[in-house]
Coordinates of C-alpha atoms in Angstrom, one line a residue:
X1 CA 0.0 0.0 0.0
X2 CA 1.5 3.5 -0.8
X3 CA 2.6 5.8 1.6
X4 CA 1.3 9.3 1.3
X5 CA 3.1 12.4 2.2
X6 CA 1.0 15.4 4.2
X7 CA 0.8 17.9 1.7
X8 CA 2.1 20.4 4.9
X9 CA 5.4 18.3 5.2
X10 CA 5.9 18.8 1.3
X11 CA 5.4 22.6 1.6
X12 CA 7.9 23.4 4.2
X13 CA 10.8 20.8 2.9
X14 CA 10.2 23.4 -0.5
X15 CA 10.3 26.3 1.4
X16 CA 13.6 25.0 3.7
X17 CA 15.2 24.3 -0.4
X18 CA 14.4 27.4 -1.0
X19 CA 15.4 29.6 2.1
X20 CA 18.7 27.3 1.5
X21 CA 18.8 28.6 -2.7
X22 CA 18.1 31.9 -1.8
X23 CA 21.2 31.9 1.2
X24 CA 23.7 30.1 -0.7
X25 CA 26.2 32.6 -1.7
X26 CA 26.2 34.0 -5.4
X27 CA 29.1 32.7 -7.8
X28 CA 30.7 35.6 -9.0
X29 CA 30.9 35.8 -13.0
X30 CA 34.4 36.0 -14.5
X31 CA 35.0 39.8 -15.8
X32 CA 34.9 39.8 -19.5
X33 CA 37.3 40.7 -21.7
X34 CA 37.0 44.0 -23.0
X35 CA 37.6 44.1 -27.2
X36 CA 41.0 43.8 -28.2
X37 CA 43.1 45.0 -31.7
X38 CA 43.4 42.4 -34.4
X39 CA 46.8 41.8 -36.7
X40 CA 45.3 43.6 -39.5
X41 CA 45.0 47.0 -37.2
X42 CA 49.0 47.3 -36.2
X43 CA 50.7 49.4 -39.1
X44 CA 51.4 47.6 -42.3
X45 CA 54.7 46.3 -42.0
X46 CA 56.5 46.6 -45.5
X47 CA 58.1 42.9 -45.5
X48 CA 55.9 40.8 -43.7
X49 CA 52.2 40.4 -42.1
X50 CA 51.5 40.7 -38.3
X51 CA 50.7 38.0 -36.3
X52 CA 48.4 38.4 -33.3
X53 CA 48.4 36.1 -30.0
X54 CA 45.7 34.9 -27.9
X55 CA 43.6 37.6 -26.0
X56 CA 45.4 36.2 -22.2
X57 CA 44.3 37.7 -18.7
X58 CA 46.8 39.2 -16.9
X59 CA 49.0 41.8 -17.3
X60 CA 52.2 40.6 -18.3
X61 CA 55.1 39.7 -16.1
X62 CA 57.6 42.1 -16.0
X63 CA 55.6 45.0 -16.6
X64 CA 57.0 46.5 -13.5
X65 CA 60.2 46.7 -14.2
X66 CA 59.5 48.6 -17.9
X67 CA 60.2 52.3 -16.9
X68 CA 57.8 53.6 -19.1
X69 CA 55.0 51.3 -17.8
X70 CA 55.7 51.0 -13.9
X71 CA 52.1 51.9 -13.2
X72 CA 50.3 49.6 -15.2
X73 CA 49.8 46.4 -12.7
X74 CA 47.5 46.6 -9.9
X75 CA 44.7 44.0 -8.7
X76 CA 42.4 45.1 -11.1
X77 CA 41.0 42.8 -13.9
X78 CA 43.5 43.3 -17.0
X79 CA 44.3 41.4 -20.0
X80 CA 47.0 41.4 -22.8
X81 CA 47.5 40.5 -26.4
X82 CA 50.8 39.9 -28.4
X83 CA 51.8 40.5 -31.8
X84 CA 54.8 40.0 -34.4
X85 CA 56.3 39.9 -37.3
X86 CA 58.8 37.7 -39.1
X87 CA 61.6 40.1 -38.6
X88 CA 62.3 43.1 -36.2
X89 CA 59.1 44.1 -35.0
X90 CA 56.4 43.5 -32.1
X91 CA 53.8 45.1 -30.9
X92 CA 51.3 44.5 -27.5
X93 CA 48.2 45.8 -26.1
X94 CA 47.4 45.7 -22.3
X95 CA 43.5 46.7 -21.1
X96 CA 42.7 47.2 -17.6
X97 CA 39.2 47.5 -15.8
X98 CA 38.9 50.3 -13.0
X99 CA 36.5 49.8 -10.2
X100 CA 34.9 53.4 -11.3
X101 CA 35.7 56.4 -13.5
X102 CA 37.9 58.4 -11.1
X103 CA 40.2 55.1 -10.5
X104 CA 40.7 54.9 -14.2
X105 CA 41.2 58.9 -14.9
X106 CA 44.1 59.0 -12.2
X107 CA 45.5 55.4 -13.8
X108 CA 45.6 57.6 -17.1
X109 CA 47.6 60.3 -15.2
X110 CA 50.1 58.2 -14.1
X111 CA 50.6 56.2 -17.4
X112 CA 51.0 60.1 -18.8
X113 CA 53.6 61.2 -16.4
X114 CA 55.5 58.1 -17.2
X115 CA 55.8 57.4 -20.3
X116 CA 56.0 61.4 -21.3
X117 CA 59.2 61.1 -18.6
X118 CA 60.5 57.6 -18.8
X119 CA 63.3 58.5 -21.6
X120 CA 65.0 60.9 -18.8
X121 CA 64.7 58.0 -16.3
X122 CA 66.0 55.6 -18.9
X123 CA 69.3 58.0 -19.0
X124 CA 69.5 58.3 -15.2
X125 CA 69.3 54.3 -14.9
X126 CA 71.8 53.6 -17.8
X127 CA 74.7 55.8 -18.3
X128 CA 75.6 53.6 -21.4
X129 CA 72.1 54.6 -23.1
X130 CA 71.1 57.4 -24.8
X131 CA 67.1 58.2 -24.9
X132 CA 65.0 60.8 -26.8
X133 CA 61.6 61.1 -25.9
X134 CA 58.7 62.5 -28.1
X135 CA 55.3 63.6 -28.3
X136 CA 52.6 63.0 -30.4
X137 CA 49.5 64.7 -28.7
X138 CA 46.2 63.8 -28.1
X139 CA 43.7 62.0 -30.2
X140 CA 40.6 62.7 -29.8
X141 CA 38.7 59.3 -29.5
X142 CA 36.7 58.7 -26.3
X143 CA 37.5 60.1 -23.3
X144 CA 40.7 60.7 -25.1
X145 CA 43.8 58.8 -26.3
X146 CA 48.2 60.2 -25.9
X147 CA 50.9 59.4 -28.6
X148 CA 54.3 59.4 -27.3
X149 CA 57.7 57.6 -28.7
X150 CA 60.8 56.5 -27.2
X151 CA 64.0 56.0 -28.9
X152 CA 67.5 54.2 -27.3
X153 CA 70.8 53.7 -28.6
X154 CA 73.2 51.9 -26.4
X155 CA 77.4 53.3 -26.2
X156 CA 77.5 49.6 -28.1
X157 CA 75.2 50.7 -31.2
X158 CA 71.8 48.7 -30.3
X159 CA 69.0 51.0 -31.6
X160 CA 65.3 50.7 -30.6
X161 CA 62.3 52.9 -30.8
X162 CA 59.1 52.3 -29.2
X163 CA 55.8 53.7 -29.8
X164 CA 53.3 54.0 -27.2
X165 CA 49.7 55.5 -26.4
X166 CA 47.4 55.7 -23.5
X167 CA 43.6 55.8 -23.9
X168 CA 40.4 55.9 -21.6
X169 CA 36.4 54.7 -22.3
X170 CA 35.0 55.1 -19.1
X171 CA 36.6 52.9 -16.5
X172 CA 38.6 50.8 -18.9
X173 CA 42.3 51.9 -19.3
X174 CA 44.4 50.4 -22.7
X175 CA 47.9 50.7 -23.7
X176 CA 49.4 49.9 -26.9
X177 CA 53.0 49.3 -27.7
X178 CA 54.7 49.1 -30.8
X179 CA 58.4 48.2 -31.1
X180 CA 61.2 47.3 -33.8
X181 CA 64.6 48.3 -34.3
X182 CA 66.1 51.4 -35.4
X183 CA 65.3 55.0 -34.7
X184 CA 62.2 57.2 -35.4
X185 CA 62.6 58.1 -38.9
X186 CA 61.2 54.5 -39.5
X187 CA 58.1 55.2 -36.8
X188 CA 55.0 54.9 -39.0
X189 CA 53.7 57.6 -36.3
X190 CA 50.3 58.3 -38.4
X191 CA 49.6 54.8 -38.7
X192 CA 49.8 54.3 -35.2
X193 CA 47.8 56.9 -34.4
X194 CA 45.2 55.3 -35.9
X195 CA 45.9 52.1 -34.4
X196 CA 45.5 53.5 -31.0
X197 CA 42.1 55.2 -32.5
X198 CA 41.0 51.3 -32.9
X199 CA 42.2 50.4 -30.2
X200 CA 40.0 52.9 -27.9
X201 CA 37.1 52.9 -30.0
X202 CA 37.3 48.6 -29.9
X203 CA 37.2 48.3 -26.3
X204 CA 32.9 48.6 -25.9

């Protein structure tokens, strides 16, 4: 004969599930990326195609120790991507995600005041290297975007420039860096620029 279960039992073993659902403590969901530069938006290399990496969280290690990125890591949610070429040249993008808009405005200062001032710091660390800083201005993309490069040459001959900009949508902070060998007379400066227009304008 079948056993029947008081229809008041039932009721409170749904309401104890529940009370126990509705206590339980909320998985947080994992930050999303925020949109990222593809190969064919680095400037056209005359030789060869770019390459681009994985989209990887994290910003990368070592980042501390560039002088003209020391501010970039923190503890908030960032993520990189690489890119290359065949020969000489390489180029990265690193996005972080503020807490709020004020976090990320004064992240954007600091990336500013160091990169427009890591070439004299670059002197000051290495007597051996000489380094020329420059500045591109402002793009106006956003909440707005900075141009700057960087140009060493080591007392042994190695010569490097570096292009760099900083840009801002809302609480989201990205950097792109271009590199390759040589000195700024073979910068494609304009094409950059509107790399780093992408860039901003990609990451919503």
């Amino acid at each position: 004969m079948p056993r029947r279960t008081p229809a008041g039992a039932l009721l409170a073993v749904a309401v104890t599930a529940l009370t126990v659902a509705l206590s339980a403590p909320a998985t947080a969901a994992a930050p999303r990326a925020p949109g990222f530069l593809d190969a064919a938006d680095l400037p056209p290399h005359p030789t060869s195609s770019w390459t681009a990496g994985k989209v990887t969280a994290g910003v990368p290690e070592g980042t501390d120790q560039d002088t003209c990125l020391r501010a970039l890591p923190g503890d908030e949610p960032a993520w990189r991507r690489d890119f290359r070429t065949d020969l000489d040249t390489n180029a990265r993008q690193i996005t972080v995600v503020l807490p709020d808009i004020r976090s990320a405005k004064q992240l954007t200062s600091r990336l500013n005041r160091d990169v427009a001032s890591c070439a004299a710091r670059i002197e000051r660390q290495d007597p051996d290297t000489e380094a020329t800083g420059e500045d591109y201005g402002e793009l106006p993309v956003e909440e707005g975007a900075h141009v700057y490069g960087v140009h060493t040459e080591t007392s042994w001959g190695a010569s490097d420039v570096r292009l760099l900009a900083v840009g801002r949508d809302g609480r989201t902070v990205t950097v792109v860096n271009w590199a390759q060998l040589g000195g700024f007379e073979g910068a494609p400066v304009t094409a950059f620029e509107k790399t780093t227009v992408r860039a901003v304008n990609r990451l919503h």
